[in-house]
Amino acid sequence: MKKYQITGGLPLSGKIRIQGSKNAVLPMMAASVLQKETVELKGCPKISDVFCMEKMLQSLGAQTAWEGDTLQICCREISGELPETRLAGKLRSSILFLGSLLGRSGYGRIGSPGGCSIGRRPTDLHEMALRALGAGVTKTENGITAYAGKLSGNHIRFPKSSVGATENAILAAVCAEGTTVLSGCAREPEVQWLCRFLRRMGASVEGESRGCVIIRGQKRLHGCTFQVPPDRIAAGTWILAGAAVRGAVELDRVPVEELETVLKVYRKMGGQYRVSGDKLFTDSSRVGRAVPYVETESYPGFPTDLQSPLLAAAATLSGKTIVRETVFEDRFAAVRELRKMGARTQIRGPLIEMEKSRLRGAQVAAGDLRGGAALVIAALAAEGNTEVEQVQYIERGYERFPEQLQQLGARIRMIEE
Ligand code: EPZ
């Protein structure tokens, strides 16, 4: 088992280059099976979710190769069945192979998808969308199968915003016969980047920034080379880490336009920053006042993925912060662990209250990706030493997390037992 040992109380300062986006590149990897040539993903983050998705591609028959941070995926020979059903259970994005395998050959079968334990993670909207395109979908406790003699375009109305279900519908529709209109769909940057990637592969997709996607099915798509965009959630995590320890952090390759609500909250707590090109210079020396109320929402609202890191920073602020989690019904694991570090926090239904706390080092355990990052942020601000266990959750989505923090002057090391 791997864990981090962290000595808190040190300010952070220095420069970080933002990694490629986990939640943008995973759908692109699933999309690669829609064509029979090769796609190249440049600036691909080396994180365990990407390596797991790569294994799934290989088990489907794709050939993959790394050249530096470029991942090449050749999809000449692809079967419709993920034989390694346990692989699918390791991450949520495995479900996206249903849409892309349907689009490629009219048949896809995956093991039950996994994902961080932050709620029930139902798949009803995915199934609704694929059925609307003419697919039969059967779900058992072992996995999900989707099949279609022919996929036909349709108007699909999503009753609620779902990033994954929107992505799955797009992946199945780009090679369907006729036109598909998706309304009520997610507008997250990762959905928009998937549409840009699919256009590069020859798909006809438009309207993604307006939440109403129009797709004209194409007979075949082709390979391409694409630069993976920077990870807005990783960038937001570093901004909040700097805020928690009043540091001065320079971030390189930041998607500032995707972080408006996060920067607004950062300013409210006293954060100062300036933008120069794709560099963000943050100065947290005046951070100190609590932000009274923050609600997580679908994009462009405050991202649910930064809820836990925000709470960790909020524990260092004067006053009470109330965060309403509106996206996932059980994204509170980090709160319970932060209490062990002395955090003065209460959960009232979907509301989490956090007051200024005297954080001190403790033995805590990550329970999910973003909650694990929040525990590290709290450990950086705490007095004394903290051990964060189960750090494999953090390695799912953050590239070289301890090394990046060491670059900023943090005292953190990885222990393997
Ligand atoms: C994506 O998950 C992200 N994961 C999540 O990031 C992110 O938190 C989430 O979108 C919301 O922004 C990836 O992109 C790999 P949803 P996804 O479908 O697609 C409900 C991280 O830390 N819902 O938008 O699974 C669902 O229960 C991860 O990087 C249904 O009801 O999220 C939730 O309440 C965590 N039926 C809401 O919709 C469905 O069929 C939003 O979920 C699907 C979802």
XYZ file of C-alpha atoms and ligand atoms in Angstrom:
461
model
C 0.000 0.000 0.000
C 1.255 3.515 -0.809
C 0.855 6.566 1.394
C 2.093 10.138 1.615
C 3.890 11.596 4.641
C 3.399 15.352 4.775
C 4.821 17.996 7.098
C 2.460 20.948 7.229
C 2.886 24.648 7.888
C 5.153 25.520 4.967
C 4.068 28.132 2.380
C 4.070 27.010 -1.237
C 5.718 28.981 -3.986
C 6.979 28.154 -7.430
C 5.789 27.068 -10.863
C 3.576 24.191 -11.980
C 2.772 23.128 -15.534
C -0.822 21.877 -15.698
C -1.164 18.268 -16.885
C -3.370 17.077 -19.720
C -7.026 16.732 -18.793
C -8.053 13.321 -17.419
C -11.735 13.869 -18.133
C -11.061 15.123 -21.656
C -8.615 12.417 -22.723
C -10.586 9.383 -21.452
C -13.555 9.998 -23.826
C -11.069 10.646 -26.665
C -9.480 7.251 -25.980
C -12.927 5.611 -26.141
C -13.675 7.545 -29.356
C -10.544 6.186 -31.050
C -12.282 2.830 -31.766
C -14.677 4.676 -34.109
C -12.002 4.666 -36.800
C -9.698 1.994 -38.254
C -6.510 4.021 -38.492
C -4.396 5.619 -35.776
C -5.039 8.551 -33.452
C -2.259 10.360 -31.647
C -3.018 12.090 -28.342
C -0.269 14.584 -27.517
C 0.255 15.825 -23.962
C -1.532 12.743 -22.590
C -1.385 12.643 -18.765
C 0.464 9.621 -17.319
C -2.088 8.710 -14.674
C -3.512 5.346 -13.696
C -6.955 5.991 -15.227
C -5.275 6.550 -18.614
C -3.168 3.395 -18.242
C -6.329 1.448 -17.313
C -8.220 2.812 -20.322
C -5.195 1.898 -22.449
C -5.382 -1.701 -21.151
C -9.057 -1.802 -22.095
C -8.197 -0.624 -25.601
C -5.550 -3.334 -25.857
C -7.993 -5.984 -24.631
C -10.335 -4.849 -27.437
C -7.544 -5.488 -29.936
C -6.075 -1.976 -30.360
C -2.319 -1.457 -30.561
C -0.995 1.333 -28.355
C 2.412 2.961 -27.973
C 3.858 5.890 -26.054
C 6.353 8.366 -27.453
C 7.164 10.726 -24.604
C 3.758 12.112 -23.563
C 2.117 11.184 -26.878
C -0.128 8.131 -26.839
C -0.688 6.433 -30.198
C -3.740 4.188 -30.599
C -4.145 2.021 -33.712
C -7.656 0.601 -34.072
C -7.427 -1.476 -37.230
C -8.597 -4.670 -35.504
C -11.205 -4.162 -32.780
C -13.555 -6.729 -31.221
C -16.817 -5.573 -29.674
C -16.247 -7.238 -26.372
C -14.197 -6.084 -23.410
C -13.031 -9.588 -22.309
C -11.396 -8.217 -19.186
C -14.658 -7.410 -17.433
C -12.875 -6.526 -14.180
C -10.978 -3.744 -15.992
C -14.254 -1.915 -16.697
C -14.969 -1.867 -12.984
C -11.892 0.227 -12.362
C -13.242 3.414 -13.836
C -16.402 5.158 -14.929
C -15.234 5.973 -18.449
C -15.330 2.301 -19.511
C -19.046 2.879 -20.174
C -18.103 5.145 -23.088
C -16.940 2.101 -25.049
C -20.633 1.181 -25.430
C -21.244 4.255 -27.575
C -18.053 4.031 -29.597
C -18.238 0.234 -30.165
C -21.883 0.642 -31.245
C -20.780 3.348 -33.632
C -18.004 1.182 -35.007
C -19.725 -2.188 -35.403
C -23.176 -2.135 -33.877
C -22.150 -4.222 -30.882
C -20.484 -3.453 -27.561
C -20.220 -5.335 -24.315
C -18.443 -4.096 -21.165
C -18.198 -5.195 -17.551
C -20.016 -3.064 -14.982
C -18.384 0.360 -15.012
C -16.599 1.612 -11.886
C -15.858 5.120 -10.737
C -15.217 6.978 -7.517
C -17.664 6.149 -4.721
C -19.365 9.520 -4.594
C -22.911 8.363 -5.112
C -24.958 5.668 -6.887
C -23.549 6.421 -10.388
C -26.639 5.123 -12.284
C -26.519 4.508 -16.043
C -30.178 5.067 -16.973
C -29.453 8.195 -19.049
C -26.745 6.350 -21.005
C -29.197 3.503 -21.717
C -31.998 5.940 -22.666
C -29.748 7.734 -25.167
C -28.431 4.560 -26.836
C -31.957 3.080 -27.082
C -33.182 6.334 -28.641
C -30.654 5.756 -31.427
C -32.088 2.290 -32.080
C -29.816 0.156 -29.933
C -30.956 -2.673 -27.692
C -29.338 -2.378 -24.251
C -29.333 -5.128 -21.620
C -27.806 -4.628 -18.195
C -26.984 -7.412 -15.741
C -24.959 -7.388 -12.535
C -21.942 -8.462 -14.617
C -22.078 -5.769 -17.256
C -23.907 -3.963 -20.045
C -24.416 -5.061 -23.651
C -25.535 -2.774 -26.481
C -26.369 -3.946 -30.003
C -27.958 -2.430 -33.075
C -28.480 -3.655 -36.652
C -28.534 -0.009 -37.651
C -28.211 3.174 -35.583
C -30.608 5.930 -36.689
C -30.441 9.608 -35.792
C -33.045 10.931 -33.352
C -33.883 13.909 -31.102
C -32.716 13.011 -27.581
C -33.795 15.199 -24.687
C -31.802 14.719 -21.472
C -33.984 15.277 -18.363
C -30.836 16.229 -16.447
C -27.296 17.153 -17.314
C -24.976 14.148 -17.513
C -21.428 14.465 -18.832
C -20.962 10.748 -19.498
C -24.392 10.133 -21.013
C -23.940 13.134 -23.326
C -20.545 11.805 -24.400
C -21.949 8.286 -24.956
C -24.797 9.613 -27.099
C -22.365 11.649 -29.219
C -20.055 8.643 -29.680
C -22.944 6.437 -30.879
C -24.479 9.127 -33.098
C -21.467 10.278 -35.138
C -21.729 7.201 -37.392
C -25.520 6.700 -37.135
C -27.709 7.150 -40.208
C -29.251 10.611 -40.392
C -29.196 13.538 -37.992
C -29.212 13.465 -34.215
C -30.138 16.425 -32.003
C -29.194 16.305 -28.321
C -30.907 18.822 -26.047
C -30.454 19.345 -22.315
C -26.990 17.907 -22.624
C -23.918 18.659 -20.550
C -21.783 21.620 -21.656
C -18.677 20.758 -19.621
C -15.419 21.682 -21.398
C -14.608 17.953 -21.615
C -17.748 17.413 -23.752
C -16.764 20.346 -25.941
C -13.224 18.994 -26.359
C -14.629 15.584 -27.357
C -16.648 17.283 -30.114
C -13.537 19.129 -31.350
C -11.630 15.836 -31.361
C -14.411 14.069 -33.288
C -14.490 16.881 -35.880
C -10.745 16.290 -36.342
C -11.651 12.609 -36.995
C -14.097 13.729 -39.710
C -17.345 13.771 -37.727
C -20.030 16.403 -38.290
C -20.782 17.769 -34.802
C -21.822 21.295 -33.830
C -23.517 23.301 -31.068
C -21.664 21.783 -28.112
C -21.072 25.146 -26.420
C -24.797 25.858 -26.403
C -25.822 22.560 -24.818
C -27.700 21.547 -27.986
C -25.534 19.261 -30.096
C -26.398 18.545 -33.739
C -24.716 15.519 -35.306
C -24.916 14.457 -38.948
C -23.908 10.787 -39.149
C -20.899 9.909 -41.303
C -20.135 6.585 -42.930
C -16.596 6.467 -41.615
C -14.146 8.500 -39.602
C -10.369 8.638 -39.841
C -7.305 8.977 -37.657
C -5.902 12.278 -36.427
C -3.391 13.923 -34.124
C -4.772 16.000 -31.267
C -3.305 17.980 -28.375
C -4.938 17.007 -25.074
C -6.192 20.225 -23.376
C -4.983 21.184 -19.859
C -6.905 19.845 -16.869
C -9.149 22.556 -15.381
C -9.773 20.506 -12.213
C -6.051 19.940 -11.626
C -5.501 23.693 -12.116
C -8.296 24.461 -9.642
C -6.775 22.029 -7.167
C -3.429 23.883 -7.274
C -5.139 27.270 -6.896
C -6.935 26.044 -3.753
C -3.770 24.396 -2.410
C -1.948 27.716 -2.753
C -4.844 29.482 -1.041
C -4.797 27.079 1.910
C -1.153 27.849 2.716
C -1.146 31.487 1.542
C 1.427 30.696 -1.124
C 2.419 32.289 -4.431
C 1.989 29.754 -7.217
C 2.580 30.280 -10.936
C 0.541 27.924 -13.106
C 1.537 27.278 -16.707
C -0.914 26.146 -19.422
C -4.048 27.097 -17.482
C -7.478 27.045 -19.198
C -8.433 30.334 -17.493
C -11.642 30.651 -19.523
C -12.826 27.321 -18.042
C -12.167 28.448 -14.460
C -14.299 31.600 -14.163
C -16.421 30.439 -11.184
C -13.381 28.979 -9.426
C -11.408 32.217 -9.786
C -14.461 34.165 -8.601
C -14.504 32.125 -5.375
C -10.722 32.517 -5.055
C -11.067 36.312 -5.329
C -13.863 36.310 -2.717
C -11.564 34.609 -0.192
C -8.939 37.288 -0.850
C -6.940 35.637 -3.587
C -5.205 37.864 -6.113
C -4.044 36.811 -9.550
C -3.014 38.000 -12.957
C -3.151 36.273 -16.292
C -0.478 36.473 -18.956
C -1.269 34.317 -21.970
C -1.904 30.829 -20.567
C 0.048 31.567 -17.391
C -1.764 32.312 -14.126
C 0.161 34.041 -11.338
C -1.636 33.601 -8.009
C -0.860 35.462 -4.774
C -2.652 34.098 -1.725
C -0.969 36.347 0.844
C -4.289 38.135 1.447
C -6.459 35.045 1.483
C -8.270 34.838 4.816
C -12.004 35.428 4.708
C -14.549 32.670 4.310
C -16.776 32.599 1.228
C -20.245 32.362 2.870
C -21.981 30.141 0.292
C -20.900 28.080 -2.727
C -23.130 25.723 -4.723
C -21.699 23.026 -6.988
C -23.414 22.929 -10.376
C -22.995 21.691 -13.914
C -20.734 23.841 -16.068
C -20.256 26.773 -16.008
C -21.132 26.596 -12.286
C -18.638 25.727 -9.545
C -17.398 22.190 -10.364
C -18.368 19.367 -8.029
C -14.853 17.987 -8.486
C -13.465 20.968 -6.546
C -15.943 20.709 -3.686
C -13.604 18.744 -1.414
C -10.472 20.805 -2.211
C -12.523 23.969 -1.499
C -13.570 22.598 1.900
C -9.935 21.934 2.798
C -9.024 25.535 1.972
C -12.153 26.788 3.761
C -10.910 25.209 7.015
C -8.152 27.847 7.045
C -10.472 30.833 6.496
C -12.034 33.099 9.133
C -15.783 32.591 9.295
C -18.127 29.883 8.062
C -18.304 28.487 4.534
C -21.397 26.589 3.434
C -21.104 24.405 0.346
C -24.187 22.848 -1.254
C -23.351 19.712 -3.245
C -26.030 19.439 -5.920
C -24.483 16.945 -8.362
C -23.615 13.811 -6.372
C -25.599 12.500 -3.427
C -22.696 11.157 -1.412
C -19.582 13.180 -2.080
C -18.746 13.644 1.593
C -16.063 11.058 2.372
C -13.370 13.719 2.644
C -15.404 15.618 5.234
C -15.293 12.676 7.590
C -11.510 12.404 7.177
C -10.961 16.163 7.552
C -12.674 15.938 10.952
C -9.826 13.670 12.082
C -7.481 16.605 11.390
C -9.519 18.891 13.613
C -11.747 20.388 10.928
C -14.888 21.990 12.431
C -17.381 20.763 9.871
C -20.993 19.588 9.774
C -22.977 17.765 7.070
C -26.647 18.820 6.920
C -28.224 16.940 3.990
C -26.591 18.360 0.825
C -25.057 21.215 2.835
C -21.547 21.039 4.242
C -20.532 23.683 6.779
C -16.855 24.405 7.353
C -15.529 26.838 9.961
C -12.038 28.070 10.653
C -10.249 25.157 12.244
C -6.950 24.468 13.948
C -5.802 21.713 11.612
C -3.293 19.293 13.021
C -1.523 16.303 11.510
C -3.318 12.920 11.656
C -3.604 9.514 10.004
C -6.222 9.787 7.242
C -7.219 7.804 4.164
C -8.298 8.891 0.696
C -11.692 7.473 -0.363
C -11.880 9.033 -3.819
C -9.731 11.025 -6.210
C -10.688 14.602 -5.363
C -11.278 13.852 -1.682
C -7.732 12.510 -1.519
C -6.370 15.743 -2.984
C -8.363 17.662 -0.359
C -6.714 15.684 2.454
C -3.284 16.593 1.081
C -4.265 20.267 0.922
C -5.410 20.148 4.555
C -2.181 18.356 5.540
C -0.129 21.139 3.914
C -1.963 23.694 6.081
C -1.950 21.599 9.276
C 0.508 21.743 12.152
C 2.671 18.674 12.354
C 2.822 15.506 10.291
C 0.038 13.782 8.397
C -0.089 10.394 6.731
C -2.522 10.049 3.840
C -3.230 6.412 2.987
C -4.881 4.883 -0.116
C -3.106 7.403 -2.343
C -3.765 5.188 -5.364
C -7.025 7.147 -5.576
C -5.050 10.361 -6.037
C -2.781 8.797 -8.648
C -5.857 8.028 -10.761
C -6.102 11.641 -11.812
C -3.129 13.704 -10.691
C 0.192 13.290 -12.485
C 3.313 13.203 -10.234
C 1.342 14.743 -7.342
C 4.067 14.542 -4.639
C 6.803 15.670 -7.063
C 4.723 18.671 -8.165
C 4.188 19.663 -4.524
C 7.905 19.224 -3.740
C 8.578 21.620 -6.641
C 6.486 24.164 -4.701
C 8.491 23.638 -1.515
C 6.148 21.214 0.226
C 7.595 18.569 2.494
C 5.918 15.424 1.172
C 7.186 11.958 0.417
C 5.712 8.708 -0.782
C 6.055 5.615 1.392
C 5.451 2.177 -0.074
C 4.626 -0.530 2.466
C -18.092 13.001 -15.008
O -18.657 11.883 -14.347
C -16.670 13.132 -14.464
N -15.917 11.929 -14.744
C -16.717 13.366 -12.957
O -15.375 13.571 -12.494
C -17.522 14.635 -12.693
O -17.633 14.834 -11.297
C -18.928 14.483 -13.302
O -18.810 14.199 -14.715
C -19.782 15.715 -13.136
O -19.208 16.791 -13.689
C -15.378 11.758 -15.979
O -15.537 12.588 -16.857
C -14.579 10.511 -16.186
P -22.523 12.734 -14.690
P -20.082 11.279 -14.859
O -23.105 11.689 -15.540
O -20.190 11.418 -16.314
C -26.506 11.431 -12.520
C -13.470 13.089 -11.216
O -13.210 13.246 -10.016
N -26.682 10.438 -13.579
O -22.396 14.123 -15.211
O -20.272 9.945 -14.249
C -25.337 11.129 -11.587
O -25.729 10.214 -10.578
C -14.821 12.551 -11.637
O -12.674 13.368 -12.163
C -27.891 9.758 -13.673
O -28.817 9.990 -12.899
O -21.091 12.291 -14.152
C -24.997 12.485 -11.029
O -25.878 12.763 -9.955
C -15.703 12.236 -10.455
N -28.042 8.820 -14.646
C -25.312 13.438 -12.195
O -26.141 12.702 -13.096
C -27.035 8.536 -15.538
O -27.243 7.671 -16.424
C -24.096 13.910 -12.955
O -23.353 12.762 -13.315
C -25.816 9.235 -15.431
C -25.652 10.189 -14.445
